[in-house]
Amino acid sequence: MCVGIPMRVLERFGDFARCESDGKVEQIDLSLVPEAGIGDHVLVFLGAARRVVDGHEARLIADALAALSAVITGNGPSSVLHAAFADLDREPQLPPHLAAAHAAGRKEA
């Protein structure tokens, strides 16, 4: 599984940048997000930024990852996990094409 890590661009040089997350600085490939500038947050997968995210979304992702880490390592109660994913406190939703199939009584999409 590939997990996206939000990082802040510190310095840019061509298609690469020095980016920081939780005090850790890495060189990141920005060739897929040429619009990213110094101070922007980018979502990084395997050393490459895939999209620019705003500060609020970056904080939500970072909090969710920290909550997962706390629960997995046993360093936090499950309430931490629930709080980090409060925006998902709803019934799961089917994508529109599957919802239509389900409403039509079909068992397969």
PDB file of N, CA, C and O in Angstrom, residues 72-101:
ATOM      1  N   ILE A  72      -1.734   1.877  16.065  1.00  0.00           N
ATOM      2  CA  ILE A  72      -0.981   0.690  15.639  1.00  0.00           C
ATOM      3  C   ILE A  72       0.141   0.353  16.619  1.00  0.00           C
ATOM      4  O   ILE A  72       0.387  -0.809  16.927  1.00  0.00           O
ATOM      5  N   THR A  73       0.822   1.382  17.116  1.00  0.00           N
ATOM      6  CA  THR A  73       1.945   1.156  18.029  1.00  0.00           C
ATOM      7  C   THR A  73       1.497   1.019  19.475  1.00  0.00           C
ATOM      8  O   THR A  73       2.312   0.764  20.356  1.00  0.00           O
ATOM      9  N   GLY A  74       0.206   1.222  19.730  1.00  0.00           N
ATOM     10  CA  GLY A  74      -0.303   1.110  21.090  1.00  0.00           C
ATOM     11  C   GLY A  74      -0.004   2.321  21.942  1.00  0.00           C
ATOM     12  O   GLY A  74      -0.085   2.254  23.165  1.00  0.00           O
ATOM     13  N   ASN A  75       0.330   3.439  21.320  1.00  0.00           N
ATOM     14  CA  ASN A  75       0.658   4.653  22.056  1.00  0.00           C
ATOM     15  C   ASN A  75      -0.507   5.623  22.167  1.00  0.00           C
ATOM     16  O   ASN A  75      -0.313   6.802  22.451  1.00  0.00           O
ATOM     17  N   GLY A  76      -1.703   5.153  21.927  1.00  0.00           N
ATOM     18  CA  GLY A  76      -2.845   6.043  22.031  1.00  0.00           C
ATOM     19  C   GLY A  76      -4.142   5.268  22.049  1.00  0.00           C
ATOM     20  O   GLY A  76      -4.217   4.161  21.522  1.00  0.00           O
ATOM     21  N   PRO A  77      -5.169   5.844  22.647  1.00  0.00           N
ATOM     22  CA  PRO A  77      -6.473   5.175  22.689  1.00  0.00           C
ATOM     23  C   PRO A  77      -7.170   5.236  21.329  1.00  0.00           C
ATOM     24  O   PRO A  77      -6.848   6.075  20.493  1.00  0.00           O
ATOM     25  N   SER A  78      -8.131   4.367  21.122  1.00  0.00           N
ATOM     26  CA  SER A  78      -8.866   4.363  19.858  1.00  0.00           C
ATOM     27  C   SER A  78      -9.653   5.656  19.669  1.00  0.00           C
ATOM     28  O   SER A  78      -9.990   6.013  18.550  1.00  0.00           O
ATOM     29  N   SER A  79      -9.909   6.390  20.761  1.00  0.00           N
ATOM     30  CA  SER A  79     -10.610   7.666  20.627  1.00  0.00           C
ATOM     31  C   SER A  79      -9.791   8.655  19.800  1.00  0.00           C
ATOM     32  O   SER A  79     -10.334   9.521  19.134  1.00  0.00           O
ATOM     33  N   VAL A  80      -8.460   8.510  19.818  1.00  0.00           N
ATOM     34  CA  VAL A  80      -7.597   9.359  19.005  1.00  0.00           C
ATOM     35  C   VAL A  80      -7.877   9.094  17.533  1.00  0.00           C
ATOM     36  O   VAL A  80      -7.977  10.008  16.722  1.00  0.00           O
ATOM     37  N   LEU A  81      -8.009   7.826  17.181  1.00  0.00           N
ATOM     38  CA  LEU A  81      -8.308   7.446  15.810  1.00  0.00           C
ATOM     39  C   LEU A  81      -9.663   7.996  15.392  1.00  0.00           C
ATOM     40  O   LEU A  81      -9.810   8.567  14.313  1.00  0.00           O
ATOM     41  N   HIS A  82     -10.667   7.847  16.250  1.00  0.00           N
ATOM     42  CA  HIS A  82     -12.004   8.352  15.933  1.00  0.00           C
ATOM     43  C   HIS A  82     -11.978   9.861  15.722  1.00  0.00           C
ATOM     44  O   HIS A  82     -12.573  10.379  14.782  1.00  0.00           O
ATOM     45  N   ALA A  83     -11.271  10.586  16.573  1.00  0.00           N
ATOM     46  CA  ALA A  83     -11.199  12.043  16.457  1.00  0.00           C
ATOM     47  C   ALA A  83     -10.519  12.462  15.158  1.00  0.00           C
ATOM     48  O   ALA A  83     -10.939  13.420  14.510  1.00  0.00           O
ATOM     49  N   ALA A  84      -9.493  11.739  14.749  1.00  0.00           N
ATOM     50  CA  ALA A  84      -8.769  12.094  13.532  1.00  0.00           C
ATOM     51  C   ALA A  84      -9.582  11.825  12.276  1.00  0.00           C
ATOM     52  O   ALA A  84      -9.350  12.440  11.237  1.00  0.00           O
ATOM     53  N   PHE A  85     -10.541  10.926  12.363  1.00  0.00           N
ATOM     54  CA  PHE A  85     -11.373  10.598  11.217  1.00  0.00           C
ATOM     55  C   PHE A  85     -12.827  11.028  11.435  1.00  0.00           C
ATOM     56  O   PHE A  85     -13.743  10.452  10.866  1.00  0.00           O
ATOM     57  N   ALA A  86     -13.032  12.069  12.232  1.00  0.00           N
ATOM     58  CA  ALA A  86     -14.385  12.537  12.537  1.00  0.00           C
ATOM     59  C   ALA A  86     -15.132  12.957  11.283  1.00  0.00           C
ATOM     60  O   ALA A  86     -16.359  12.839  11.211  1.00  0.00           O
ATOM     61  N   ASP A  87     -14.411  13.442  10.275  1.00  0.00           N
ATOM     62  CA  ASP A  87     -15.071  13.855   9.038  1.00  0.00           C
ATOM     63  C   ASP A  87     -15.620  12.663   8.259  1.00  0.00           C
ATOM     64  O   ASP A  87     -16.391  12.833   7.324  1.00  0.00           O
ATOM     65  N   LEU A  88     -15.266  11.444   8.654  1.00  0.00           N
ATOM     66  CA  LEU A  88     -15.778  10.246   7.996  1.00  0.00           C
ATOM     67  C   LEU A  88     -16.848   9.549   8.823  1.00  0.00           C
ATOM     68  O   LEU A  88     -17.210   8.417   8.554  1.00  0.00           O
ATOM     69  N   ASP A  89     -17.370  10.238   9.834  1.00  0.00           N
ATOM     70  CA  ASP A  89     -18.377   9.655  10.727  1.00  0.00           C
ATOM     71  C   ASP A  89     -19.737   9.655  10.033  1.00  0.00           C
ATOM     72  O   ASP A  89     -20.603  10.475  10.296  1.00  0.00           O
ATOM     73  N   ARG A  90     -19.882   8.726   9.098  1.00  0.00           N
ATOM     74  CA  ARG A  90     -21.109   8.599   8.321  1.00  0.00           C
ATOM     75  C   ARG A  90     -21.177   7.198   7.751  1.00  0.00           C
ATOM     76  O   ARG A  90     -20.202   6.462   7.787  1.00  0.00           O
ATOM     77  N   GLU A  91     -22.329   6.864   7.236  1.00  0.00           N
ATOM     78  CA  GLU A  91     -22.478   5.569   6.581  1.00  0.00           C
ATOM     79  C   GLU A  91     -21.667   5.558   5.292  1.00  0.00           C
ATOM     80  O   GLU A  91     -21.598   6.578   4.591  1.00  0.00           O
ATOM     81  N   PRO A  92     -21.063   4.443   4.954  1.00  0.00           N
ATOM     82  CA  PRO A  92     -20.322   4.377   3.686  1.00  0.00           C
ATOM     83  C   PRO A  92     -21.251   4.651   2.511  1.00  0.00           C
ATOM     84  O   PRO A  92     -22.425   4.247   2.526  1.00  0.00           O
ATOM     85  N   GLN A  93     -20.735   5.343   1.520  1.00  0.00           N
ATOM     86  CA  GLN A  93     -21.521   5.697   0.337  1.00  0.00           C
ATOM     87  C   GLN A  93     -20.998   4.935  -0.876  1.00  0.00           C
ATOM     88  O   GLN A  93     -19.792   4.861  -1.091  1.00  0.00           O
ATOM     89  N   LEU A  94     -21.925   4.391  -1.669  1.00  0.00           N
ATOM     90  CA  LEU A  94     -21.536   3.738  -2.909  1.00  0.00           C
ATOM     91  C   LEU A  94     -21.257   4.806  -3.966  1.00  0.00           C
ATOM     92  O   LEU A  94     -21.903   5.853  -3.980  1.00  0.00           O
ATOM     93  N   PRO A  95     -20.329   4.541  -4.875  1.00  0.00           N
ATOM     94  CA  PRO A  95     -20.147   5.454  -6.010  1.00  0.00           C
ATOM     95  C   PRO A  95     -21.452   5.491  -6.812  1.00  0.00           C
ATOM     96  O   PRO A  95     -22.225   4.516  -6.793  1.00  0.00           O
ATOM     97  N   PRO A  96     -21.730   6.585  -7.520  1.00  0.00           N
ATOM     98  CA  PRO A  96     -23.007   6.727  -8.234  1.00  0.00           C
ATOM     99  C   PRO A  96     -23.372   5.555  -9.139  1.00  0.00           C
ATOM    100  O   PRO A  96     -24.526   5.124  -9.149  1.00  0.00           O
ATOM    101  N   HIS A  97     -22.419   5.010  -9.893  1.00  0.00           N
ATOM    102  CA  HIS A  97     -22.751   3.910 -10.810  1.00  0.00           C
ATOM    103  C   HIS A  97     -23.161   2.650 -10.046  1.00  0.00           C
ATOM    104  O   HIS A  97     -24.049   1.909 -10.478  1.00  0.00           O
ATOM    105  N   LEU A  98     -22.562   2.409  -8.866  1.00  0.00           N
ATOM    106  CA  LEU A  98     -22.951   1.243  -8.071  1.00  0.00           C
ATOM    107  C   LEU A  98     -24.268   1.491  -7.335  1.00  0.00           C
ATOM    108  O   LEU A  98     -25.071   0.568  -7.173  1.00  0.00           O
ATOM    109  N   ALA A  99     -24.502   2.717  -6.906  1.00  0.00           N
ATOM    110  CA  ALA A  99     -25.773   3.064  -6.257  1.00  0.00           C
ATOM    111  C   ALA A  99     -26.919   2.857  -7.241  1.00  0.00           C
ATOM    112  O   ALA A  99     -27.976   2.331  -6.872  1.00  0.00           O
ATOM    113  N   ALA A 100     -26.726   3.256  -8.496  1.00  0.00           N
ATOM    114  CA  ALA A 100     -27.761   3.074  -9.520  1.00  0.00           C
ATOM    115  C   ALA A 100     -28.015   1.592  -9.778  1.00  0.00           C
ATOM    116  O   ALA A 100     -29.165   1.159  -9.890  1.00  0.00           O
ATOM    117  N   ALA A 101     -26.949   0.800  -9.836  1.00  0.00           N
ATOM    118  CA  ALA A 101     -27.095  -0.646 -10.045  1.00  0.00           C
ATOM    119  C   ALA A 101     -27.835  -1.268  -8.883  1.00  0.00           C
ATOM    120  O   ALA A 101     -28.732  -2.106  -9.054  1.00  0.00           O
TER     121      ALA A 101
END
